[in-house]
Amino acid sequence: MAPIKMDGKALAAKIKEEVRTRAEQLSRRPGLAVVMVGEDPASKVYVDGKKKDCEQCGFYSEEYILPAEIAQEELLGLIEELNSRADIDGILIQHPLPGHIDEKAVVRTIAVDKDVDCFNPYSVGQLLVGEEGFRPCTPAAAMRMLHEYEIPLSGKNCVVVGRSNIVGKPLALMLLAEHATVTICHTRTRDLKEQCLRADILVSAAGRPSLITADMVKEGAMVVDVAMNRNKAGKLCGDVDYDAAAEKASYITPVPGGVGPVTRAMLMENTLLAAQAHQK
Ligand code: NAP
């Protein structure tokens, strides 16, 4: 039987519409500042996308495109200024940053109440101990997809391929918080296929095209592909061999049109939550 293709575009549109409606009830528009250092064309596309999302949600937004050679002190100074501004609810620093900038110092400088990307270690700690706070957008998007399609998580075997601080690790924590039994795989995992075949829910966030082949997918498993890669032809693709894996999966996310658009919508939702907290 053909699997259910999980439609991230439609879900993102629905979330943004809900965010817009909730934002209209506030006394002031939510405000998001996006900071990019250097002229990386791929990052610029993301920054432009965030501006468009803000317009769709009725938010105020500011973009800062700073020279690649900016001194760290100057960048930290800008973040501190944004921290103190009443019209800015969320601050997003586009990564990667140039090598002379200490990324850890940057993320620690973002005020926790404006850390809508959840990069500050304090925010990550809140996730770890199950405290209220922002959740990182990409793992939150993967979770939202699972919730939208009413995929039961309690007691399920979930395998997450990838252990980065921004995707794999927080996603594993979020699945664990919903009572899944979670395995995290990485480049030192001894038999990736064996691990993946145990998954009721298989999530790949490795950034390797064709890493997940059909013979690694259990019959009836649900497959979430978080990755955004370019294949040899330059086309956007995930980690999963979609067509072949779809023959075994019960649910599957496409790339593009899966987790990616929902990630952008989660940033809008986090900014709304920040604005609501600031206006209490
Ligand atoms: P990352 O920091 O490079 O981490 C990749 C992880 O995958 C690492 O933990 C690595 O293991 C593991 N890995 C790599 N190759 C592997 C292999 N052959 N077998 C098993 N594990 C392997 O990447 P990231 O920032 O987490 O991003 C992961 C993917 O998600 C990328 O494609 C990225 O573009 C995409 N992404 C998508 C969104 C979205 O909005 N949908 C947002 C962010 C990222 P080690 O730790 O052992 O090196």
PDB file of N, CA and C and ligand atoms in Angstrom, residues 46 137-139 141 160-169 184-189 192 204-209 211-212 216 225-230 236-239 255 258-264, ligand 1:
ATOM      1  N   TYR A  46      17.870  31.967   3.111  1.00  0.00           N
ATOM      2  CA  TYR A  46      17.140  31.688   4.358  1.00  0.00           C
ATOM      3  C   TYR A  46      16.664  32.990   5.012  1.00  0.00           C
ATOM      4  N   CYS A 137      13.899  24.878  16.389  1.00  0.00           N
ATOM      5  CA  CYS A 137      12.857  24.861  15.346  1.00  0.00           C
ATOM      6  C   CYS A 137      12.819  23.578  14.524  1.00  0.00           C
ATOM      7  N   THR A 138      13.971  23.041  14.146  1.00  0.00           N
ATOM      8  CA  THR A 138      13.935  21.863  13.257  1.00  0.00           C
ATOM      9  C   THR A 138      13.412  20.617  13.991  1.00  0.00           C
ATOM     10  N   PRO A 139      13.952  20.278  15.167  1.00  0.00           N
ATOM     11  CA  PRO A 139      13.354  19.146  15.872  1.00  0.00           C
ATOM     12  C   PRO A 139      11.890  19.394  16.227  1.00  0.00           C
ATOM     13  N   ALA A 141       9.837  21.000  14.477  1.00  0.00           N
ATOM     14  CA  ALA A 141       9.079  20.789  13.237  1.00  0.00           C
ATOM     15  C   ALA A 141       8.846  19.297  13.000  1.00  0.00           C
ATOM     16  N   VAL A 160      17.146   7.866  15.687  1.00  0.00           N
ATOM     17  CA  VAL A 160      17.519   9.174  15.138  1.00  0.00           C
ATOM     18  C   VAL A 160      18.935   9.052  14.597  1.00  0.00           C
ATOM     19  N   VAL A 161      19.110   9.281  13.318  1.00  0.00           N
ATOM     20  CA  VAL A 161      20.448   9.224  12.725  1.00  0.00           C
ATOM     21  C   VAL A 161      20.989  10.649  12.699  1.00  0.00           C
ATOM     22  N   GLY A 162      22.033  10.898  13.493  1.00  0.00           N
ATOM     23  CA  GLY A 162      22.590  12.251  13.637  1.00  0.00           C
ATOM     24  C   GLY A 162      22.535  12.681  15.079  1.00  0.00           C
ATOM     25  N   ARG A 163      23.619  13.289  15.560  1.00  0.00           N
ATOM     26  CA  ARG A 163      23.677  13.691  16.977  1.00  0.00           C
ATOM     27  C   ARG A 163      24.145  15.138  17.127  1.00  0.00           C
ATOM     28  N   SER A 164      23.776  15.987  16.159  1.00  0.00           N
ATOM     29  CA  SER A 164      24.209  17.386  16.270  1.00  0.00           C
ATOM     30  C   SER A 164      23.432  18.081  17.385  1.00  0.00           C
ATOM     31  N   ASN A 165      23.993  19.189  17.847  1.00  0.00           N
ATOM     32  CA  ASN A 165      23.331  19.939  18.923  1.00  0.00           C
ATOM     33  C   ASN A 165      22.058  20.615  18.456  1.00  0.00           C
ATOM     34  N   ILE A 166      21.964  20.861  17.136  1.00  0.00           N
ATOM     35  CA  ILE A 166      20.771  21.598  16.680  1.00  0.00           C
ATOM     36  C   ILE A 166      19.656  20.682  16.174  1.00  0.00           C
ATOM     37  N   VAL A 167      19.986  19.453  15.815  1.00  0.00           N
ATOM     38  CA  VAL A 167      18.924  18.570  15.309  1.00  0.00           C
ATOM     39  C   VAL A 167      18.862  17.242  16.096  1.00  0.00           C
ATOM     40  N   GLY A 168      19.859  16.378  15.893  1.00  0.00           N
ATOM     41  CA  GLY A 168      19.758  15.010  16.410  1.00  0.00           C
ATOM     42  C   GLY A 168      19.540  14.931  17.912  1.00  0.00           C
ATOM     43  N   LYS A 169      20.417  15.590  18.687  1.00  0.00           N
ATOM     44  CA  LYS A 169      20.309  15.470  20.157  1.00  0.00           C
ATOM     45  C   LYS A 169      18.997  16.043  20.690  1.00  0.00           C
ATOM     46  N   ILE A 184      20.158   6.826  19.330  1.00  0.00           N
ATOM     47  CA  ILE A 184      20.806   7.858  18.499  1.00  0.00           C
ATOM     48  C   ILE A 184      21.976   7.215  17.762  1.00  0.00           C
ATOM     49  N   CYS A 185      22.009   7.368  16.453  1.00  0.00           N
ATOM     50  CA  CYS A 185      23.105   6.812  15.649  1.00  0.00           C
ATOM     51  C   CYS A 185      23.977   7.932  15.087  1.00  0.00           C
ATOM     52  N   HIS A 186      25.206   7.581  14.774  1.00  0.00           N
ATOM     53  CA  HIS A 186      26.178   8.566  14.276  1.00  0.00           C
ATOM     54  C   HIS A 186      27.238   7.833  13.478  1.00  0.00           C
ATOM     55  N   THR A 187      28.330   8.502  13.155  1.00  0.00           N
ATOM     56  CA  THR A 187      29.313   7.875  12.253  1.00  0.00           C
ATOM     57  C   THR A 187      30.046   6.689  12.909  1.00  0.00           C
ATOM     58  N   ARG A 188      30.031   6.608  14.235  1.00  0.00           N
ATOM     59  CA  ARG A 188      30.707   5.470  14.888  1.00  0.00           C
ATOM     60  C   ARG A 188      29.743   4.326  15.191  1.00  0.00           C
ATOM     61  N   THR A 189      28.482   4.480  14.852  1.00  0.00           N
ATOM     62  CA  THR A 189      27.521   3.396  15.086  1.00  0.00           C
ATOM     63  C   THR A 189      27.957   2.178  14.282  1.00  0.00           C
ATOM     64  N   LEU A 192      24.608   0.437  11.199  1.00  0.00           N
ATOM     65  CA  LEU A 192      23.510   1.401  11.057  1.00  0.00           C
ATOM     66  C   LEU A 192      22.240   0.720  10.531  1.00  0.00           C
ATOM     67  N   SER A 204      16.043  10.685   9.950  1.00  0.00           N
ATOM     68  CA  SER A 204      17.419  10.859   9.498  1.00  0.00           C
ATOM     69  C   SER A 204      17.779  12.333   9.420  1.00  0.00           C
ATOM     70  N   ALA A 205      18.883  12.676  10.071  1.00  0.00           N
ATOM     71  CA  ALA A 205      19.401  14.052  10.072  1.00  0.00           C
ATOM     72  C   ALA A 205      20.918  13.975   9.998  1.00  0.00           C
ATOM     73  N   ALA A 206      21.395  13.307   8.955  1.00  0.00           N
ATOM     74  CA  ALA A 206      22.841  13.111   8.815  1.00  0.00           C
ATOM     75  C   ALA A 206      23.445  14.051   7.779  1.00  0.00           C
ATOM     76  N   GLY A 207      22.633  14.476   6.815  1.00  0.00           N
ATOM     77  CA  GLY A 207      23.175  15.316   5.757  1.00  0.00           C
ATOM     78  C   GLY A 207      23.966  14.518   4.730  1.00  0.00           C
ATOM     79  N   ARG A 208      23.529  13.279   4.465  1.00  0.00           N
ATOM     80  CA  ARG A 208      24.209  12.408   3.490  1.00  0.00           C
ATOM     81  C   ARG A 208      23.185  11.837   2.507  1.00  0.00           C
ATOM     82  N   PRO A 209      23.177  12.318   1.265  1.00  0.00           N
ATOM     83  CA  PRO A 209      22.201  11.790   0.299  1.00  0.00           C
ATOM     84  C   PRO A 209      22.314  10.272   0.174  1.00  0.00           C
ATOM     85  N   LEU A 211      21.833   7.942   2.211  1.00  0.00           N
ATOM     86  CA  LEU A 211      22.336   7.168   3.354  1.00  0.00           C
ATOM     87  C   LEU A 211      21.327   6.084   3.750  1.00  0.00           C
ATOM     88  N   ILE A 212      20.041   6.461   3.708  1.00  0.00           N
ATOM     89  CA  ILE A 212      18.994   5.527   4.148  1.00  0.00           C
ATOM     90  C   ILE A 212      18.359   4.880   2.909  1.00  0.00           C
ATOM     91  N   MET A 216      16.944  -0.596   4.788  1.00  0.00           N
ATOM     92  CA  MET A 216      17.148  -0.179   6.185  1.00  0.00           C
ATOM     93  C   MET A 216      15.826   0.221   6.842  1.00  0.00           C
ATOM     94  N   ASP A 225      12.490  12.537   7.173  1.00  0.00           N
ATOM     95  CA  ASP A 225      13.780  12.930   6.594  1.00  0.00           C
ATOM     96  C   ASP A 225      14.000  14.418   6.876  1.00  0.00           C
ATOM     97  N   VAL A 226      14.914  14.690   7.784  1.00  0.00           N
ATOM     98  CA  VAL A 226      15.157  16.083   8.191  1.00  0.00           C
ATOM     99  C   VAL A 226      16.193  16.752   7.293  1.00  0.00           C
ATOM    100  N   ALA A 227      16.970  15.942   6.602  1.00  0.00           N
ATOM    101  CA  ALA A 227      18.139  16.488   5.891  1.00  0.00           C
ATOM    102  C   ALA A 227      17.753  17.353   4.703  1.00  0.00           C
ATOM    103  N   MET A 228      18.649  18.261   4.377  1.00  0.00           N
ATOM    104  CA  MET A 228      18.495  19.081   3.170  1.00  0.00           C
ATOM    105  C   MET A 228      19.846  19.095   2.483  1.00  0.00           C
ATOM    106  N   ASN A 229      19.972  18.227   1.503  1.00  0.00           N
ATOM    107  CA  ASN A 229      21.247  18.078   0.803  1.00  0.00           C
ATOM    108  C   ASN A 229      21.065  18.447  -0.660  1.00  0.00           C
ATOM    109  N   ARG A 230      22.166  18.568  -1.354  1.00  0.00           N
ATOM    110  CA  ARG A 230      22.135  18.693  -2.817  1.00  0.00           C
ATOM    111  C   ARG A 230      22.698  17.396  -3.377  1.00  0.00           C
ATOM    112  N   LEU A 236      17.804  19.540  -4.655  1.00  0.00           N
ATOM    113  CA  LEU A 236      17.590  19.387  -3.209  1.00  0.00           C
ATOM    114  C   LEU A 236      17.089  17.975  -2.897  1.00  0.00           C
ATOM    115  N   CYS A 237      17.705  17.330  -1.911  1.00  0.00           N
ATOM    116  CA  CYS A 237      17.247  15.981  -1.535  1.00  0.00           C
ATOM    117  C   CYS A 237      17.528  15.756  -0.052  1.00  0.00           C
ATOM    118  N   GLY A 238      16.958  14.700   0.470  1.00  0.00           N
ATOM    119  CA  GLY A 238      17.196  14.362   1.872  1.00  0.00           C
ATOM    120  C   GLY A 238      18.245  13.270   1.990  1.00  0.00           C
ATOM    121  N   ASP A 239      18.174  12.520   3.105  1.00  0.00           N
ATOM    122  CA  ASP A 239      19.089  11.380   3.316  1.00  0.00           C
ATOM    123  C   ASP A 239      18.481  10.079   2.806  1.00  0.00           C
ATOM    124  N   VAL A 255      11.394  15.480   0.624  1.00  0.00           N
ATOM    125  CA  VAL A 255      12.344  16.612   0.617  1.00  0.00           C
ATOM    126  C   VAL A 255      12.484  17.033  -0.849  1.00  0.00           C
ATOM    127  N   GLY A 258       8.828  18.856   3.117  1.00  0.00           N
ATOM    128  CA  GLY A 258       8.559  18.103   4.339  1.00  0.00           C
ATOM    129  C   GLY A 258       8.860  18.936   5.576  1.00  0.00           C
ATOM    130  N   VAL A 259       9.921  18.554   6.277  1.00  0.00           N
ATOM    131  CA  VAL A 259      10.259  19.214   7.551  1.00  0.00           C
ATOM    132  C   VAL A 259      10.705  20.674   7.336  1.00  0.00           C
ATOM    133  N   GLY A 260      11.333  20.965   6.196  1.00  0.00           N
ATOM    134  CA  GLY A 260      11.887  22.312   5.942  1.00  0.00           C
ATOM    135  C   GLY A 260      10.885  23.444   6.141  1.00  0.00           C
ATOM    136  N   PRO A 261       9.746  23.442   5.415  1.00  0.00           N
ATOM    137  CA  PRO A 261       8.792  24.554   5.595  1.00  0.00           C
ATOM    138  C   PRO A 261       8.239  24.627   7.013  1.00  0.00           C
ATOM    139  N   VAL A 262       8.093  23.473   7.665  1.00  0.00           N
ATOM    140  CA  VAL A 262       7.538  23.489   9.037  1.00  0.00           C
ATOM    141  C   VAL A 262       8.562  24.127   9.987  1.00  0.00           C
ATOM    142  N   THR A 263       9.854  23.907   9.723  1.00  0.00           N
ATOM    143  CA  THR A 263      10.898  24.534  10.546  1.00  0.00           C
ATOM    144  C   THR A 263      10.734  26.059  10.536  1.00  0.00           C
ATOM    145  N   ARG A 264      10.497  26.604   9.348  1.00  0.00           N
ATOM    146  CA  ARG A 264      10.321  28.059   9.244  1.00  0.00           C
ATOM    147  C   ARG A 264       9.081  28.500  10.018  1.00  0.00           C
TER     148      ARG A 264
HETATM  149  P1  NAP B   1      25.785  17.942  11.251  1.00  0.00           P
HETATM  150  O1  NAP B   1      26.084  18.890  12.335  1.00  0.00           O
HETATM  151  O2  NAP B   1      26.743  17.756  10.130  1.00  0.00           O
HETATM  152  O3  NAP B   1      25.506  16.518  11.917  1.00  0.00           O
HETATM  153  C1  NAP B   1      25.330  15.371  11.141  1.00  0.00           C
HETATM  154  C2  NAP B   1      25.192  14.199  12.055  1.00  0.00           C
HETATM  155  O4  NAP B   1      24.961  13.043  11.251  1.00  0.00           O
HETATM  156  C3  NAP B   1      26.439  13.912  12.888  1.00  0.00           C
HETATM  157  O5  NAP B   1      26.058  13.573  14.193  1.00  0.00           O
HETATM  158  C4  NAP B   1      27.102  12.756  12.170  1.00  0.00           C
HETATM  159  O6  NAP B   1      27.781  11.867  13.043  1.00  0.00           O
HETATM  160  C5  NAP B   1      25.912  12.031  11.565  1.00  0.00           C
HETATM  161  N1  NAP B   1      26.293  11.336  10.349  1.00  0.00           N
HETATM  162  C6  NAP B   1      26.875  11.855   9.253  1.00  0.00           C
HETATM  163  N2  NAP B   1      27.124  10.880   8.355  1.00  0.00           N
HETATM  164  C7  NAP B   1      26.697   9.730   8.898  1.00  0.00           C
HETATM  165  C8  NAP B   1      26.719   8.389   8.474  1.00  0.00           C
HETATM  166  N3  NAP B   1      27.227   8.027   7.295  1.00  0.00           N
HETATM  167  N4  NAP B   1      26.213   7.440   9.307  1.00  0.00           N
HETATM  168  C9  NAP B   1      25.694   7.786  10.510  1.00  0.00           C
HETATM  169  N5  NAP B   1      25.666   9.056  10.973  1.00  0.00           N
HETATM  170  C10 NAP B   1      26.162  10.011  10.172  1.00  0.00           C
HETATM  171  O7  NAP B   1      24.397  18.305  10.544  1.00  0.00           O
HETATM  172  P2  NAP B   1      23.080  19.030  11.133  1.00  0.00           P
HETATM  173  O8  NAP B   1      23.324  20.483  11.245  1.00  0.00           O
HETATM  174  O9  NAP B   1      22.552  18.274  12.284  1.00  0.00           O
HETATM  175  O10 NAP B   1      22.099  18.814   9.903  1.00  0.00           O
HETATM  176  C11 NAP B   1      21.760  17.520   9.477  1.00  0.00           C
HETATM  177  C12 NAP B   1      20.944  17.613   8.205  1.00  0.00           C
HETATM  178  O11 NAP B   1      19.741  18.291   8.495  1.00  0.00           O
HETATM  179  C13 NAP B   1      21.608  18.390   7.078  1.00  0.00           C
HETATM  180  O12 NAP B   1      21.236  17.823   5.837  1.00  0.00           O
HETATM  181  C14 NAP B   1      21.002  19.768   7.206  1.00  0.00           C
HETATM  182  O13 NAP B   1      20.989  20.463   5.970  1.00  0.00           O
HETATM  183  C15 NAP B   1      19.609  19.406   7.625  1.00  0.00           C
HETATM  184  N6  NAP B   1      18.914  20.474   8.347  1.00  0.00           N
HETATM  185  C16 NAP B   1      17.647  20.694   7.950  1.00  0.00           C
HETATM  186  C17 NAP B   1      16.925  21.666   8.570  1.00  0.00           C
HETATM  187  C18 NAP B   1      15.516  21.864   8.147  1.00  0.00           C
HETATM  188  O14 NAP B   1      14.967  22.951   8.319  1.00  0.00           O
HETATM  189  N7  NAP B   1      14.864  20.822   7.597  1.00  0.00           N
HETATM  190  C19 NAP B   1      17.500  22.455   9.574  1.00  0.00           C
HETATM  191  C20 NAP B   1      18.790  22.171   9.992  1.00  0.00           C
HETATM  192  C21 NAP B   1      19.499  21.163   9.354  1.00  0.00           C
HETATM  193  P3  NAP B   1      29.085  12.290  13.917  1.00  0.00           P
HETATM  194  O15 NAP B   1      28.551  13.092  15.061  1.00  0.00           O
HETATM  195  O16 NAP B   1      29.672  11.008  14.334  1.00  0.00           O
HETATM  196  O17 NAP B   1      29.940  13.106  12.973  1.00  0.00           O
END
